[in-house]
Amino acid sequence: MKPLDLITIGRSSVDLYGDQIGGRLEDMGSFSKYIGGSPTNIACGTARLGLRSAVITGVGDEHMGRFIREQLVREGVDVRGVKTDPDRLTALVILGIRDEDSFPLIFYRENCADMGLSEDDIDEGFIAEARAVVATGTHLSHPQTEAAVIKALELARKHGARTALDIDYRPNLWGVAGHGDGESRFVESAAVTAKLQASLHYFDLIVGTEEEFHIAGGSTDTIEALRNVRAVSDATLVCKRGAAGAVAFEGEIPDSLDEGQTGPGFPIEVFNVLGAGDGFFSGLMKGWLDGEDWPRALEYANACGAFAVSRHGCTPAYPSLTELEFFLKRGVIQPDLRNDAELDQIHRATNRTGPGTGDWSEMRVFAFDHRGQLEEMQGYTPQKGGAFKALCLSAARQVAGDRPGYGILCDNRIGRAALHAASGSGLWIGRPAEWPGSRPLELEPELGADCGGLQAWARENVVKVLCFCHPDDDAAMRADQEATVTRLYTAARRAGLEFLLEVIPSKVGPVDNATTATLIRQFYAAGIYPDWWKLEPMQTREGWQNAIAAIEEHDTHTRGIVVLGLDAPEAELAASFEVAAGFDLVRGFAVGRTIFADAARAWMKGEIGDDAAVAQMADRYARLCGVWDKARNAARAAA
């Protein structure tokens, strides 16, 4: 079996999508940043559907080039074919959503990095690894990039791979429309038609809209255009017809498009057509490479296209395989899919690819987000508090090194410098949102009444909120706290941030094996689906079993649970770890005062210096990591 299912080749860019829907591009006040470019979108879309994909493209040696490369890795795309060009900038596209039929966009692609691809960038060994090679039309528009594409296609044929073309006609990228006509999808050009037709014989599958087949076939009559393409290519032709679905033709072209093979369509609201074709192509490739018949492959394609036209952005809109299977089984409940709560939860939970996303199957978190406990210490000042948290970060990084599975909890009020310094370090970063010790729950004032302050948080910050609650709370207390958590959770989703909910019932009332499970069910009933749970250590297997059952009843895609410390001695934590480590959904711990409290008190009073404080905290953190790892390994060995 070949190690890759497909390699795409061609454009990559940073897409800046206007956030204000219905406004002119001239009036946009803010933008959301995504990766883009047809081959890049297809590589990500197919990876989300479980295919092993790679992309050959070029990016600049700058921040946006690194963004594309890093995001591709998060999406599970092989980046060996991504060339970093020291002389060219990464391509940029600015887009807007005006209405159902108008999507203004500007391409910034003057001598951009992906147009620097040449034959020398096509490695035969890499091409030989793939079952299919996918090209898109733009890179046939220039002699240098065309040569690279043709070499890749010839090598694909040599090594028995299938070949596919997304015509992807953008007139201004072919030089037949102006910079202000980025939205234009069709301008007649005999030169473009001739260039395309010279290459069509290389492909086993050719996909395009009616307008794209018009340019490929040199006629604005769709049937005639398809027949002209058929005259120079034996490929299966798939013609996209918008709301009318799509049709596939394996042989001769009939007199009507309705006579082609079709798949079921989906009655959904058109919100954003940009990138819909790449979503469609991703679903089609999934069916084609899995050996499905054309009606089934077209069903996948139509469904993936439906997701794309109903959401903001291109790649972020595409479904995971789990989401696609759920949708095909359940069907359309409401036509604006982005507002389908059940579907949106699955989409978010199975496509977590934001900054900082890594392998979090094990979690060893040094929690120094404490505020009230530090402020009460002898010798504390805000300046010393910030300096001490920088020492905590040094200890965490010393223990973590470059290994995955380590993290911190750090606040922005006292620990701002440490919090910001941690960005991009590879650590998992949680950031508290609650006002320390509040009950009923109150939030940090920086968030604002509507929690709009989350828009300013770094995207890798996980929103953490601690709620002191208990099943015996009266109705008013429960309603108040759930409303606050809901407001924060909703804002976190809107800002694209993951969400950690910490519950501590033991500080409110007596607890038993059902207490935590009851609280978990109550929060799910309120419509809150945390990415992470942070729970008190439970001394019995029954307590953990009940809590985990409550989570899995509602959300099989949660990230998992971390165990909090409550300033317990190391020996007591070790005993609780032995129980918790027997459950896979418990990923690890998030412990603070057990690690830093003694060092903090001594350092604040001047009894020890910086180096001694870091050494003491690093030693305790490392020991605790070892305790967890030992407990986890013993549990797995016993299983």
XYZ file of C-alpha atoms in Angstrom:
639
model
C 0.000 0.000 0.000
C 1.327 3.436 -0.892
C 1.917 5.767 2.074
C -0.084 8.660 0.585
C -3.559 8.731 -0.926
C -3.074 11.966 -2.823
C -0.730 14.858 -3.475
C -2.159 18.194 -4.578
C -0.046 20.777 -6.365
C -0.470 24.520 -6.848
C -1.731 27.541 -4.932
C -1.485 28.279 -1.242
C -2.383 31.540 0.438
C -3.485 33.278 3.585
C -7.178 34.108 3.274
C -8.412 37.168 5.153
C -12.194 36.809 5.345
C -14.218 39.886 6.204
C -16.180 39.361 9.410
C -18.969 41.817 8.597
C -21.513 39.956 6.478
C -23.394 42.049 3.938
C -20.970 44.952 3.882
C -18.698 46.144 1.111
C -15.108 44.970 1.160
C -14.195 48.649 1.381
C -16.001 48.886 4.716
C -14.703 45.769 6.464
C -13.494 46.485 9.978
C -12.014 43.098 10.861
C -10.986 39.863 9.205
C -10.566 36.222 10.158
C -7.382 34.535 8.980
C -7.442 31.083 7.377
C -5.288 29.063 5.017
C -6.504 29.016 1.415
C -5.737 28.250 -2.209
C -7.559 25.466 -4.016
C -4.903 22.690 -3.724
C -4.237 23.600 -0.105
C -7.950 23.525 0.713
C -8.322 20.148 -1.010
C -5.353 18.692 0.862
C -6.943 19.768 4.161
C -10.463 18.724 3.149
C -9.366 15.220 2.201
C -7.225 14.890 5.345
C -10.295 15.680 7.439
C -12.076 12.846 5.639
C -9.381 10.365 6.617
C -7.255 10.385 3.469
C -3.488 10.670 3.730
C -2.845 13.867 1.826
C 0.122 16.048 0.937
C 0.583 19.300 -0.954
C 3.296 20.661 -3.225
C 3.298 24.444 -2.988
C 5.439 27.404 -2.038
C 5.354 29.768 0.926
C 7.479 32.740 1.910
C 10.145 32.703 4.579
C 8.041 34.872 6.880
C 5.216 34.786 9.399
C 2.424 33.962 6.960
C 4.444 31.207 5.323
C 5.056 29.661 8.721
C 1.350 29.996 9.512
C 0.421 27.970 6.415
C 3.009 25.300 7.135
C 2.031 24.982 10.799
C -1.687 24.907 10.039
C -1.196 22.213 7.406
C 0.566 20.102 10.018
C -2.326 20.625 12.424
C -4.718 19.482 9.701
C -2.704 16.294 9.249
C -1.309 17.206 5.814
C 2.176 16.017 4.792
C 4.300 19.161 4.212
C 7.428 17.647 2.665
C 6.416 19.226 -0.631
C 5.990 22.734 0.806
C 8.877 24.853 -0.463
C 10.011 27.831 1.591
C 11.036 30.532 -0.873
C 13.453 33.127 0.571
C 12.851 35.570 -2.291
C 9.048 35.664 -2.573
C 6.206 36.487 -0.223
C 3.342 34.165 0.670
C 0.224 34.795 -1.412
C -2.619 36.732 0.202
C -6.325 36.893 -0.595
C -8.814 39.364 0.904
C -12.434 38.243 0.676
C -15.900 39.371 1.697
C -19.437 38.026 1.805
C -21.788 40.667 0.413
C -24.894 38.609 -0.323
C -25.895 35.235 -1.746
C -24.538 36.146 -5.175
C -21.715 38.592 -4.455
C -18.384 37.644 -2.911
C -15.785 40.352 -3.598
C -12.150 39.299 -3.407
C -8.691 40.602 -4.175
C -5.737 38.338 -4.999
C -2.293 39.507 -3.860
C -0.211 37.111 -5.947
C 2.387 39.251 -7.726
C 5.402 36.917 -8.028
C 4.162 35.042 -4.959
C 5.920 32.051 -3.413
C 3.741 29.298 -4.899
C 4.361 30.664 -8.393
C 8.056 30.020 -7.791
C 7.565 26.256 -8.139
C 9.670 24.692 -10.865
C 10.500 21.251 -12.198
C 13.336 21.024 -9.677
C 10.773 21.054 -6.863
C 9.095 17.855 -8.099
C 10.713 14.842 -6.444
C 10.087 11.532 -8.166
C 10.312 9.526 -4.960
C 7.684 11.720 -3.325
C 5.298 11.437 -6.285
C 5.793 7.652 -6.300
C 4.360 7.491 -2.749
C 0.893 8.674 -3.841
C -2.140 6.899 -5.235
C -3.269 10.106 -6.951
C -1.933 13.513 -7.997
C -4.324 16.477 -8.121
C -3.575 19.614 -10.132
C -5.504 22.871 -10.337
C -5.781 25.221 -13.285
C -3.871 28.281 -12.079
C -0.499 26.576 -12.231
C -0.989 25.817 -15.909
C -1.039 29.570 -16.584
C 2.727 30.156 -16.436
C 5.477 28.217 -18.268
C 7.576 27.561 -15.141
C 4.759 26.292 -12.932
C 3.177 24.471 -15.866
C 6.413 22.539 -16.351
C 6.349 21.550 -12.674
C 2.759 20.326 -12.936
C 3.397 18.373 -16.152
C 6.441 16.695 -14.605
C 4.362 15.657 -11.582
C 1.622 14.274 -13.836
C 4.076 12.327 -15.994
C 5.703 10.842 -12.891
C 2.277 9.963 -11.531
C 1.519 7.999 -14.693
C 4.945 6.334 -14.534
C 4.275 5.118 -10.997
C 0.678 4.020 -11.536
C -1.052 6.902 -9.770
C -4.369 8.395 -10.830
C -4.513 12.021 -11.923
C -7.212 14.635 -11.407
C -7.764 18.254 -12.409
C -9.842 20.919 -10.725
C -10.134 23.460 -13.566
C -10.452 26.224 -10.941
C -10.619 29.020 -13.521
C -9.806 32.462 -12.139
C -9.644 34.879 -15.097
C -7.477 37.470 -13.373
C -4.911 34.806 -12.408
C -4.615 34.030 -16.115
C -4.162 37.710 -16.911
C -7.473 38.103 -18.752
C -9.211 40.181 -16.024
C -8.079 43.037 -13.797
C -7.122 43.062 -10.113
C -10.561 44.422 -9.200
C -12.275 41.473 -10.897
C -11.165 38.750 -8.490
C -14.766 37.618 -8.130
C -15.099 36.999 -11.890
C -15.475 33.324 -12.745
C -15.577 33.481 -16.541
C -13.967 35.523 -19.287
C -13.686 33.985 -22.734
C -10.120 33.477 -23.928
C -8.983 31.363 -26.844
C -5.450 31.401 -25.441
C -6.555 29.974 -22.079
C -8.665 27.335 -23.819
C -5.733 26.267 -25.979
C -3.402 26.068 -22.989
C -5.852 23.941 -20.998
C -6.660 21.627 -23.878
C -2.963 20.930 -24.380
C -2.908 19.363 -20.893
C -6.299 17.650 -20.529
C -5.065 14.298 -21.863
C -2.966 13.850 -18.707
C -6.018 13.401 -16.465
C -8.243 10.541 -15.365
C -10.735 12.900 -13.715
C -11.615 16.484 -14.640
C -13.907 18.570 -12.424
C -15.366 22.010 -13.042
C -18.412 24.237 -13.032
C -20.288 24.819 -16.266
C -18.331 28.064 -16.730
C -15.058 26.233 -16.155
C -15.951 23.650 -18.772
C -16.830 26.550 -21.066
C -13.239 27.787 -20.872
C -11.782 24.281 -21.102
C -14.033 23.386 -24.024
C -13.979 26.715 -25.813
C -17.765 27.119 -25.987
C -20.433 28.744 -23.846
C -22.783 25.883 -24.741
C -22.148 23.401 -21.934
C -22.865 20.235 -23.922
C -20.643 21.395 -26.773
C -17.915 22.370 -24.321
C -18.032 18.954 -22.642
C -17.830 17.250 -26.032
C -14.832 19.382 -26.947
C -13.121 18.309 -23.746
C -14.049 14.705 -24.431
C -12.392 14.988 -27.853
C -9.006 15.514 -26.196
C -9.402 13.519 -22.961
C -10.789 10.135 -21.881
C -11.170 11.372 -18.278
C -14.356 11.064 -16.290
C -15.883 14.540 -16.437
C -17.731 15.883 -13.405
C -19.737 19.038 -14.051
C -20.906 21.067 -11.049
C -24.300 22.718 -11.516
C -24.744 24.714 -8.305
C -28.109 24.113 -6.664
C -28.880 21.480 -9.335
C -26.087 19.259 -8.002
C -23.439 17.662 -10.207
C -23.256 15.075 -12.964
C -20.550 12.608 -14.001
C -19.845 11.412 -17.528
C -17.576 8.408 -18.042
C -18.072 8.008 -21.808
C -19.760 9.912 -24.585
C -21.482 13.154 -23.675
C -25.296 12.859 -24.081
C -27.623 15.559 -25.359
C -28.644 16.681 -21.855
C -26.799 17.159 -18.569
C -29.692 15.396 -16.887
C -28.579 12.134 -18.491
C -25.329 11.988 -16.506
C -24.812 10.066 -13.259
C -25.912 12.054 -10.235
C -25.866 11.903 -6.465
C -28.392 13.259 -3.979
C -28.253 16.955 -3.166
C -29.054 18.803 0.037
C -31.510 21.700 0.500
C -29.378 24.168 2.433
C -28.998 27.926 2.672
C -26.280 29.472 0.504
C -24.196 31.677 2.777
C -20.713 31.603 1.210
C -19.800 29.953 -2.095
C -16.073 30.728 -1.768
C -14.199 27.448 -1.324
C -17.316 25.354 -1.910
C -15.782 23.783 -4.993
C -12.738 22.675 -3.015
C -14.989 21.115 -0.387
C -16.920 19.383 -3.181
C -13.673 18.107 -4.702
C -12.514 16.779 -1.315
C -15.666 14.703 -0.924
C -15.396 13.517 -4.513
C -11.798 12.383 -3.978
C -12.849 10.497 -0.868
C -15.419 8.520 -2.860
C -13.195 8.097 -5.931
C -10.168 6.829 -4.031
C -12.309 4.601 -1.815
C -13.692 2.906 -4.938
C -17.275 4.099 -4.513
C -19.560 4.353 -7.538
C -20.173 7.838 -8.955
C -23.591 8.384 -7.321
C -22.071 7.665 -3.910
C -18.956 9.753 -4.594
C -21.166 12.615 -5.745
C -23.226 12.314 -2.572
C -20.031 12.796 -0.531
C -19.074 15.723 -2.765
C -22.473 17.411 -2.572
C -22.544 17.044 1.214
C -19.050 18.536 1.633
C -20.018 21.372 -0.708
C -23.142 21.962 1.368
C -21.049 22.375 4.520
C -18.784 24.843 2.732
C -21.544 27.116 1.403
C -23.178 27.309 4.807
C -20.138 28.432 6.823
C -17.547 31.189 7.071
C -14.186 30.457 5.500
C -12.972 27.680 3.223
C -10.904 24.993 4.971
C -12.465 25.687 8.415
C -15.893 24.878 6.955
C -15.029 21.395 5.713
C -16.332 18.382 7.658
C -14.508 15.603 9.420
C -15.378 12.054 8.402
C -17.347 11.640 11.645
C -19.321 14.784 10.873
C -19.968 13.741 7.275
C -21.209 10.293 8.304
C -23.464 11.809 10.964
C -24.899 14.286 8.453
C -25.564 11.660 5.783
C -27.323 9.453 8.324
C -29.366 12.188 10.020
C -30.047 14.554 7.116
C -30.813 18.265 7.057
C -32.626 19.576 10.150
C -32.227 23.259 9.363
C -30.886 24.730 6.120
C -28.344 27.097 7.735
C -25.972 24.344 8.816
C -23.682 26.694 10.767
C -26.581 27.294 13.188
C -27.455 23.612 13.618
C -26.315 23.198 17.245
C -25.899 19.413 17.181
C -23.982 19.452 13.912
C -21.894 22.444 14.965
C -20.819 20.677 18.151
C -19.606 17.660 16.177
C -17.887 19.952 13.673
C -15.976 21.836 16.342
C -15.139 18.784 18.427
C -13.800 16.710 15.529
C -11.892 19.505 13.766
C -9.826 21.017 16.547
C -6.918 22.548 14.646
C -6.297 25.916 16.284
C -2.861 27.215 17.323
C -1.330 25.172 20.105
C -3.159 22.036 19.067
C -0.876 19.056 19.662
C -0.834 15.600 21.155
C -2.685 16.077 24.415
C -3.351 12.397 25.126
C -1.265 12.971 28.267
C -1.498 16.212 30.243
C 1.072 17.308 32.831
C 0.030 20.860 33.673
C 1.781 23.190 36.096
C -1.013 25.474 37.314
C 0.163 28.885 38.529
C -2.925 30.880 37.623
C -3.546 31.532 41.314
C -4.142 35.140 42.231
C -5.743 35.425 45.650
C -3.357 32.904 47.236
C -0.303 34.843 46.034
C -1.716 38.236 46.992
C -2.112 37.025 50.583
C 1.552 36.016 50.906
C 3.943 38.045 53.038
C 6.058 40.318 50.835
C 3.801 40.179 47.804
C 3.579 43.118 45.430
C 2.106 43.089 41.913
C 5.609 43.455 40.471
C 6.950 40.553 42.523
C 3.914 38.477 41.634
C 4.579 38.918 37.925
C 8.274 38.168 38.373
C 7.502 34.999 40.319
C 5.163 33.738 37.618
C 7.970 34.206 35.109
C 10.013 31.874 37.325
C 7.144 29.376 37.285
C 7.208 29.433 33.492
C 10.970 28.853 33.510
C 10.489 25.808 35.735
C 7.724 24.474 33.491
C 9.793 24.879 30.335
C 12.824 23.316 31.994
C 10.844 20.177 32.783
C 8.903 20.033 29.518
C 11.796 20.623 27.130
C 10.544 19.964 23.611
C 8.306 17.072 24.636
C 4.541 17.069 23.989
C 1.994 16.673 26.753
C 3.112 19.487 29.069
C 1.291 22.702 29.857
C 0.611 25.602 32.164
C -2.294 27.480 33.657
C -1.423 31.180 33.920
C -3.479 34.317 34.451
C -3.291 37.651 32.647
C -3.686 39.926 35.667
C -0.574 39.035 37.669
C 1.133 36.709 35.203
C 0.718 38.662 31.962
C 4.402 38.618 31.005
C 4.671 34.870 31.596
C 1.406 34.201 29.767
C 2.539 36.083 26.681
C 6.030 34.593 26.803
C 4.529 31.087 26.755
C 2.834 31.645 23.391
C 4.390 29.552 20.666
C 6.464 27.539 23.149
C 4.689 24.249 22.473
C 3.138 24.227 25.928
C -0.601 23.779 26.373
C -1.806 27.113 27.818
C -4.894 27.517 29.975
C -6.002 30.984 31.110
C -8.504 31.650 33.918
C -11.603 33.748 33.361
C -13.193 33.691 36.830
C -12.775 36.219 39.601
C -10.857 34.247 42.264
C -13.024 32.605 44.903
C -16.301 34.084 43.672
C -19.588 32.354 44.460
C -21.903 32.981 42.750
C -19.441 32.948 39.893
C -18.122 36.292 38.669
C -15.704 36.843 35.788
C -12.535 38.897 35.458
C -13.502 42.502 34.598
C -11.236 42.470 31.519
C -13.731 40.194 29.758
C -16.522 42.766 29.711
C -20.201 42.198 30.422
C -20.684 40.173 27.210
C -17.272 38.450 27.451
C -16.270 40.216 24.249
C -12.791 40.622 25.702
C -12.073 37.036 24.635
C -11.636 38.329 21.085
C -8.307 39.778 22.230
C -7.019 36.491 23.680
C -4.297 34.551 21.873
C -5.903 31.724 19.924
C -3.858 29.084 21.754
C -5.211 30.187 25.151
C -7.763 27.743 26.539
C -10.525 29.522 28.457
C -10.595 28.057 31.965
C -13.350 28.823 34.426
C -13.668 27.526 37.977
C -17.162 27.175 39.369
C -17.757 26.364 43.038
C -21.029 24.473 42.774
C -22.913 21.568 44.320
C -26.016 19.527 43.438
C -27.651 20.889 46.605
C -27.397 24.506 45.409
C -30.759 26.254 45.434
C -32.431 27.065 42.122
C -31.389 30.706 42.126
C -27.697 29.947 42.738
C -27.657 27.234 40.093
C -29.409 29.427 37.513
C -27.073 32.356 38.215
C -23.897 30.315 37.864
C -25.065 28.383 34.807
C -25.996 31.653 33.102
C -22.489 33.033 33.714
C -20.786 29.868 32.450
C -23.084 29.844 29.398
C -22.228 33.459 28.584
C -18.521 32.711 28.788
C -18.805 29.422 26.872
C -20.758 31.069 24.056
C -18.201 33.858 23.774
C -15.326 31.350 23.764
C -16.935 29.488 20.868
C -17.450 32.758 19.018
C -13.775 33.643 19.525
C -12.578 30.204 18.400
C -11.127 29.303 21.799
C -11.226 25.956 23.551
C -13.049 25.807 26.885
C -12.141 24.122 30.175
C -14.720 23.858 32.944
C -13.475 23.212 36.473
C -15.971 22.229 39.155
C -15.190 21.978 42.869
C -18.149 20.774 44.935
C -16.180 19.800 48.066
C -15.715 23.464 49.028
C -19.505 23.872 49.052
C -20.870 20.744 50.674
C -20.337 17.029 51.321
C -19.498 14.864 48.318
C -20.011 11.233 47.405
C -19.498 9.039 44.356
C -22.384 10.688 42.485
C -21.719 14.357 43.231
C -19.405 15.245 40.343
C -21.399 13.172 37.849
C -24.562 15.038 38.810
C -22.893 18.400 38.203
C -21.547 17.271 34.836
C -25.036 16.294 33.707
C -26.423 19.620 34.876
C -23.938 21.605 32.772
C -24.600 19.480 29.694
C -28.326 19.992 30.224
C -27.625 23.741 30.125
C -26.051 23.312 26.664
C -22.417 23.607 27.772
C -20.008 21.184 26.085
C -16.501 21.787 27.474
C -13.476 20.737 25.463
C -11.848 19.920 28.802
C -13.040 19.074 32.300
C -10.965 19.780 35.386
C -12.192 17.679 38.285
C -11.386 17.067 41.927
C -9.389 13.935 42.721
C -11.738 11.092 43.566
C -10.540 8.265 45.754
C -12.800 5.547 44.362
C -13.151 3.936 40.958
C -16.907 4.279 41.283
C -16.645 8.072 41.503
C -14.529 8.237 38.347
C -16.733 5.753 36.523
C -19.806 7.836 37.301
C -18.170 11.077 36.152
C -16.861 9.568 32.931
C -20.193 7.948 32.156
C -21.884 11.334 32.567
C -19.465 12.895 30.072
C -19.667 10.100 27.500
C -23.462 10.056 27.615
C -23.408 13.561 26.139
C -20.098 14.058 24.337
C -17.919 11.301 22.915
C -15.522 13.867 21.450
C -14.398 15.743 24.566
C -10.656 16.297 24.912
C -10.664 14.708 28.339
C -10.224 15.346 32.051
C -7.368 16.747 34.106
C -7.196 16.196 37.868
C -6.745 19.239 40.091
C -4.612 19.277 43.225
C -6.300 21.393 45.943
C -2.875 21.953 47.572
C -2.714 18.282 48.555
C 0.609 16.753 49.641
C 2.460 14.784 46.985
C 1.743 11.443 48.675
C -1.990 12.178 48.702
C -1.899 13.163 45.044
C -0.023 9.959 44.219
C -2.828 7.914 45.748
C -5.466 9.788 43.763
C -3.411 9.428 40.563
C -3.322 5.656 41.005
C -7.109 5.572 40.773
C -7.536 8.204 38.067
C -4.818 6.825 35.784
C -6.868 3.710 35.214
C -9.282 5.692 33.016
C -8.173 6.744 29.529
C -10.408 9.818 29.534
C -8.388 11.187 32.443
C -5.458 12.689 30.535
C -3.384 13.827 33.470
C -3.196 16.542 36.094
C -3.265 20.317 36.539
C -1.634 21.018 39.889
C -0.284 24.248 41.336
C 0.319 24.919 45.005
C 1.776 21.466 45.634
C 4.516 22.575 43.221
C 4.988 26.297 43.871
C 3.584 27.269 47.285
C 6.707 26.688 49.417
C 8.978 28.338 46.862
C 6.619 31.304 46.535
C 6.462 31.978 50.277
C 10.240 31.780 50.665
C 10.952 33.844 47.537
C 8.459 36.583 48.435
C 10.190 37.015 51.798
C 13.643 37.067 50.189
C 14.749 33.814 51.795
C 15.674 32.223 48.435
C 16.695 33.654 45.081
C 15.437 33.151 41.550
C 17.599 30.155 40.710
C 16.717 28.312 43.900
C 12.998 28.955 43.377
C 13.120 27.651 39.815
C 15.145 24.609 40.873
C 12.742 23.735 43.688
C 9.643 24.111 41.482
C 11.210 22.218 38.591
C 12.136 19.374 40.948
C 8.625 19.130 42.377
C 6.966 19.431 38.970
C 9.251 16.754 37.504
C 8.582 14.450 40.457
C 4.840 14.897 40.050
C 5.118 14.151 36.324
C 6.995 10.997 37.247
C 4.293 10.018 39.746
C 1.626 10.421 37.071
C 3.603 8.543 34.423
C 4.276 5.691 36.844
C 0.579 5.451 37.724
C -0.439 5.541 34.049
C 2.105 2.895 33.040
C 1.024 0.627 35.914
C -2.632 0.994 34.933
C -1.884 0.119 31.321
C 0.240 -2.838 32.312
C -2.574 -4.123 34.534
C -5.072 -3.712 31.691
